[in-house]
Short mmCIF file of C-alpha atoms in Angstrom, two decimals:
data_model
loop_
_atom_site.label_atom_id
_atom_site.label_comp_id
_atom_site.label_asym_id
_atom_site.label_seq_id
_atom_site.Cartn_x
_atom_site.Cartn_y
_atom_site.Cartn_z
CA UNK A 1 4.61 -23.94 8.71
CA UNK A 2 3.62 -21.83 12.05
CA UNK A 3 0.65 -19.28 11.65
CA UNK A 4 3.82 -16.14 11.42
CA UNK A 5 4.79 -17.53 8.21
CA UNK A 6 1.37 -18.01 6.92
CA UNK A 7 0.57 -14.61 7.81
CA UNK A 8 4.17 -13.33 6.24
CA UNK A 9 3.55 -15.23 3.13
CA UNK A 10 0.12 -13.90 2.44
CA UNK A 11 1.53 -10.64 3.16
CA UNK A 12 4.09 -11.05 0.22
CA UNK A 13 1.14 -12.73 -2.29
CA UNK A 14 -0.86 -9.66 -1.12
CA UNK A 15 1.53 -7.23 -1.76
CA UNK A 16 2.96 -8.41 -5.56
CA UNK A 17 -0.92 -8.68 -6.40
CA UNK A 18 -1.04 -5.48 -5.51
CA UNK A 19 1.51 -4.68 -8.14
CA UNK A 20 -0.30 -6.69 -10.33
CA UNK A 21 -3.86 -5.38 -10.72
CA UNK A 22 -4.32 -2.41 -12.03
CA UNK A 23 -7.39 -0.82 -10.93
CA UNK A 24 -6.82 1.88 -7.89
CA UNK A 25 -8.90 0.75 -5.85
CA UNK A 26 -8.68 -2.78 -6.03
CA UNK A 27 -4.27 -1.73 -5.28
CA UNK A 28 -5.08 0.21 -2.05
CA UNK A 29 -7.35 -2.68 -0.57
CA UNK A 30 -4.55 -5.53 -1.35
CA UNK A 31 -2.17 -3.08 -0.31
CA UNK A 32 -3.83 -2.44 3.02
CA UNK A 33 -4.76 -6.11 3.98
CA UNK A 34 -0.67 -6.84 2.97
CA UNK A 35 -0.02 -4.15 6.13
CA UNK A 36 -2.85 -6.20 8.01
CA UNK A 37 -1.12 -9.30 7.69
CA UNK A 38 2.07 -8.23 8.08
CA UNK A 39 1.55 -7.08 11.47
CA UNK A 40 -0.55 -9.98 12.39
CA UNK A 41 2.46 -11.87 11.65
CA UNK A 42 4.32 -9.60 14.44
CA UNK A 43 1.91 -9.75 16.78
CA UNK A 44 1.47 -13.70 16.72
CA UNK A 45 4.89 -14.29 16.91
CA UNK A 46 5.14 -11.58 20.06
CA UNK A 47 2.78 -13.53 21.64
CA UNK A 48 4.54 -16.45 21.41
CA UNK A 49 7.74 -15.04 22.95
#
């Protein structure tokens, strides 16, 4: 696997444990470092192009 679809996939792990948990807090920060990886994922593969 390349480092985009590392970064993808813990993007979708971060995400559904987001759903998951139930504590607020604990959402927004798995929420927020699923948008951090997600556009880590774009970026790395950018570079590459």
């Amino acid at each position: 696997m390349n480092l985009t679809a590392v970064l993808h996939a813990g993007f979708g792990v971060s995400v559904l444990a987001g759903f998951l948990v139930s504590d607020t807090t604990l959402r927004i920060a798995a929420f927020a470092l699923g948008a951090v990886l997600f556009v880590a994922g774009v970026a790395v593969s950018r570079r590459g192009d």
